[in-house]
mmCIF file of C-alpha atoms and ligand atoms in Angstrom:
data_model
loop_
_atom_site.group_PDB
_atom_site.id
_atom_site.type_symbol
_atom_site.label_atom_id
_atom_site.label_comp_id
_atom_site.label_asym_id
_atom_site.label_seq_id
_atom_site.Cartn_x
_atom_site.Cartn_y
_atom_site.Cartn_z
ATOM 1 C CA UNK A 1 116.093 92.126 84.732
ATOM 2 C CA UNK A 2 118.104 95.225 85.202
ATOM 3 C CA UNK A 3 118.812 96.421 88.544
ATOM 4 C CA UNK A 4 117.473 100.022 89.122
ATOM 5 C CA UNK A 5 119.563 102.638 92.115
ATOM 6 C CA UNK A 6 116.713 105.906 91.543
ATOM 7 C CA UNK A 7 113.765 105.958 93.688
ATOM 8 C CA UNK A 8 110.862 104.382 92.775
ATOM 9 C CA UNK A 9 108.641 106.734 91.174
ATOM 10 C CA UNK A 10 105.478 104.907 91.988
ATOM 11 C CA UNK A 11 105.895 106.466 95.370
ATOM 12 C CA UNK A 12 104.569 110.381 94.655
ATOM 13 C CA UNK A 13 102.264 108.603 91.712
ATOM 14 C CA UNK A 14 100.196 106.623 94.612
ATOM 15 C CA UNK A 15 100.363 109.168 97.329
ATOM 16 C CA UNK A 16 98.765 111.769 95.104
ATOM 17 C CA UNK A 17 96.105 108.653 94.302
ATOM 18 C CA UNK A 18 95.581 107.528 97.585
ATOM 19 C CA UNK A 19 92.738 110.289 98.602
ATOM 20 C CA UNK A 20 90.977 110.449 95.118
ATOM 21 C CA UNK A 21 89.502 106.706 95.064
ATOM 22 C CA UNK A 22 88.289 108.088 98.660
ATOM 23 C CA UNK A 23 86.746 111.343 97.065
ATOM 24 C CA UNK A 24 85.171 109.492 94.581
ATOM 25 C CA UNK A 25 82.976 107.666 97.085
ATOM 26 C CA UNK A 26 82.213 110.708 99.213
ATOM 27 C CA UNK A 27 80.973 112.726 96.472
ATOM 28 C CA UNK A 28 78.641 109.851 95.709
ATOM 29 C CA UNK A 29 77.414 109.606 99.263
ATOM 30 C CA UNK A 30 77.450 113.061 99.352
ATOM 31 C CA UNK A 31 75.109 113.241 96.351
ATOM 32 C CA UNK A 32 72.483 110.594 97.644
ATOM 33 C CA UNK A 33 72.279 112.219 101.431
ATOM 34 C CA UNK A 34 73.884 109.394 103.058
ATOM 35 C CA UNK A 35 75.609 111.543 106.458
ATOM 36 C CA UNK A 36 78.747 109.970 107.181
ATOM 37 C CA UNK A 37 81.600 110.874 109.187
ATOM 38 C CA UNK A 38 85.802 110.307 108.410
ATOM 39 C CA UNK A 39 88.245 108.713 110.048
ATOM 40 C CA UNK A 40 86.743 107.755 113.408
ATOM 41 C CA UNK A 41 88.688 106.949 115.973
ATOM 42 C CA UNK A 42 87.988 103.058 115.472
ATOM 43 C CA UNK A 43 90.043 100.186 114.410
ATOM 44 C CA UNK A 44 92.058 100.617 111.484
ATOM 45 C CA UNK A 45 90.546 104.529 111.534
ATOM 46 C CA UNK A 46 88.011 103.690 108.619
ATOM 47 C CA UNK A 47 87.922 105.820 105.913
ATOM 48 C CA UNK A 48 84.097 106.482 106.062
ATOM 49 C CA UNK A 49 81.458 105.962 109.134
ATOM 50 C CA UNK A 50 77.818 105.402 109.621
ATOM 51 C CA UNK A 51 77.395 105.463 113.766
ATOM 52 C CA UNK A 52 74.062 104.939 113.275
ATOM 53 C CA UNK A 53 73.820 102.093 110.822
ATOM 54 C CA UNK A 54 77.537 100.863 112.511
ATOM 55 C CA UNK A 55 79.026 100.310 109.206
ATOM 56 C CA UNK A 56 82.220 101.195 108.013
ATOM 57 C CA UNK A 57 83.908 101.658 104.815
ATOM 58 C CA UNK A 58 87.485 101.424 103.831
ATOM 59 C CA UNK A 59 88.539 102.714 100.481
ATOM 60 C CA UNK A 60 91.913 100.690 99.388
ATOM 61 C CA UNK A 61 94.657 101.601 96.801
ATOM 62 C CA UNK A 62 95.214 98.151 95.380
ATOM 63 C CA UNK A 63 99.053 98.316 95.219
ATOM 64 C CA UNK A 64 99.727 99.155 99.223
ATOM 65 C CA UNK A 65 96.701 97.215 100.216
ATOM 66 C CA UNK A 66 97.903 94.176 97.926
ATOM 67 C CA UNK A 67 94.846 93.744 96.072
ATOM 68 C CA UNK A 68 94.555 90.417 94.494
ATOM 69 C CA UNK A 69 94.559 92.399 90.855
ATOM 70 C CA UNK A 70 96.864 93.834 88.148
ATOM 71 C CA UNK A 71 97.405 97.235 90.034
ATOM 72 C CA UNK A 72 98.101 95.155 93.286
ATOM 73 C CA UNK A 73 100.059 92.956 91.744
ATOM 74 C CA UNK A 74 102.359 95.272 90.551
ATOM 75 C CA UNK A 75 105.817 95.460 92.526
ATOM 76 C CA UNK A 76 108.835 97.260 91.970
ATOM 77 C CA UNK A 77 112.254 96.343 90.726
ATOM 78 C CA UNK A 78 113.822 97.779 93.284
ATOM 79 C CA UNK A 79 113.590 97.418 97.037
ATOM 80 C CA UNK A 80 111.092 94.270 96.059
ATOM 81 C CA UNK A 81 111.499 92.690 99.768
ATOM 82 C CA UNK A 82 111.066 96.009 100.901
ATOM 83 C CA UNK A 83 107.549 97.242 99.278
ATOM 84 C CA UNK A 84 106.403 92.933 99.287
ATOM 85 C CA UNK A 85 106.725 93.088 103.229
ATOM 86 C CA UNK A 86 105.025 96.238 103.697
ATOM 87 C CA UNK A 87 102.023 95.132 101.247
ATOM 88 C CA UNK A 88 102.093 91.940 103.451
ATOM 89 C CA UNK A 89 102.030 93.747 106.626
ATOM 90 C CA UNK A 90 99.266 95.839 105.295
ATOM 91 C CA UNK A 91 97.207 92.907 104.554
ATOM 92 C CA UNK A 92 97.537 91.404 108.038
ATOM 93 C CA UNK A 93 96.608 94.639 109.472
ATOM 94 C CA UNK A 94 93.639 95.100 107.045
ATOM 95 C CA UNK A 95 92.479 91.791 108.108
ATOM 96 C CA UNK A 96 93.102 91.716 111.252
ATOM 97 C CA UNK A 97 91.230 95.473 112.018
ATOM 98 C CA UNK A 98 88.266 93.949 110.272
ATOM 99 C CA UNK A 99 87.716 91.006 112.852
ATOM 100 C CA UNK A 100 88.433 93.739 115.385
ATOM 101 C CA UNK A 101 85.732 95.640 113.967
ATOM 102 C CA UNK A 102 83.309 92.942 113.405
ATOM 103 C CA UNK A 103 83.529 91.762 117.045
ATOM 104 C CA UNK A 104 82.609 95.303 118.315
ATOM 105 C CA UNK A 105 79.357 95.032 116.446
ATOM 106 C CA UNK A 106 80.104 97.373 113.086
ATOM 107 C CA UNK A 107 79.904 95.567 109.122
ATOM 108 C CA UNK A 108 82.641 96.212 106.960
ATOM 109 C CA UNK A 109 82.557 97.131 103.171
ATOM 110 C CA UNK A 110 85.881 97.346 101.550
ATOM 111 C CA UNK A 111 86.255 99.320 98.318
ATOM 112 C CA UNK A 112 89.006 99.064 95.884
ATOM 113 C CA UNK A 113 90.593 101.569 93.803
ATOM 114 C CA UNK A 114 90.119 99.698 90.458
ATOM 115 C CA UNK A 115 86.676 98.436 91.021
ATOM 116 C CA UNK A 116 85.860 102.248 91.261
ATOM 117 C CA UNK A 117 86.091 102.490 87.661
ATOM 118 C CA UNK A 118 83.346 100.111 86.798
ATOM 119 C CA UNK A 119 79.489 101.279 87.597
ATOM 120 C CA UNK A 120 79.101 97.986 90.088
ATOM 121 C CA UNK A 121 80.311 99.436 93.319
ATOM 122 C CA UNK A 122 77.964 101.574 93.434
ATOM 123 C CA UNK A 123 75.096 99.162 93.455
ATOM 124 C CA UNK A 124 77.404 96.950 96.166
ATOM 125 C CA UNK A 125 77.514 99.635 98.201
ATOM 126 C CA UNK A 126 74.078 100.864 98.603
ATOM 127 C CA UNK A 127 73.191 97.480 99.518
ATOM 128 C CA UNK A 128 75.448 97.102 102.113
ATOM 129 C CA UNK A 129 74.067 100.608 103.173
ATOM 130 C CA UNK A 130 70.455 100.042 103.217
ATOM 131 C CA UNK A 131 71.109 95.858 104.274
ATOM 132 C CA UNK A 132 69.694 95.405 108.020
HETATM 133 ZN ZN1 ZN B 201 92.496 96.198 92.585
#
């Protein structure tokens, strides 16, 4: 394994990602009339909220939300302890906000970045939507 000193170029790469998974489920909300609001103030500040339904959706990037997949499996040569505890603290959080949530009476859908790219969200996420 060789030892790398640049900066990790995954860095801008997954910033510039982070919104569009997030896009890609508005638009589709967008196009079916489902009225949402962002980033409420609410545990964990979900990405997308139904006040009326209380049901909130998070959109996660697989690699900072350490996604049990190949994109969230991915780590970096260098600084490993340094991304791995991050990704871990993200995880706690992630789990943690959605007990937090839970108790205060909203459902929780999480969304991941690679499972965007397969048709089957979509039909996971309009039954969460329209499930009572
Ligand atoms: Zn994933």
């Amino acid at each position: 394994m060789t030892t790398q000193l640049a900066p990790n170029p995954r860095m801008s790469r997954v910033r510039q990602r982070d919104t569009a998974p997030e896009l890609v489920v508005r638009s589709l909300l967008h196009a079916l009339d489902f009225r949402y609001r962002l980033h409420q103030r609410l545990p964990g500040r979900p990405d997308i909220v139904f006040p009326a339904r209380r049901k909130v959706i998070f959109v996660h990037g697989c690699f900072w939300h350490g996604h049990n997949c190949k994109h969230g499996a991915v780590r970096s040569l260098t600084n490993t302890t340094f991304w791995d505890s991050k990704v871990t603290a993200n995880r706690t959080r992630d789990v943690q906000v959605q007990q937090k949530l839970q108790q205060l009476g909203w459902r929780v859908i999480t969304l991941w970045e690679c499972e965007l790219k397969e048709p089957e969200w979509i039909e996971r996420l309009l039954y969460f939507l329209n499930d009572d």
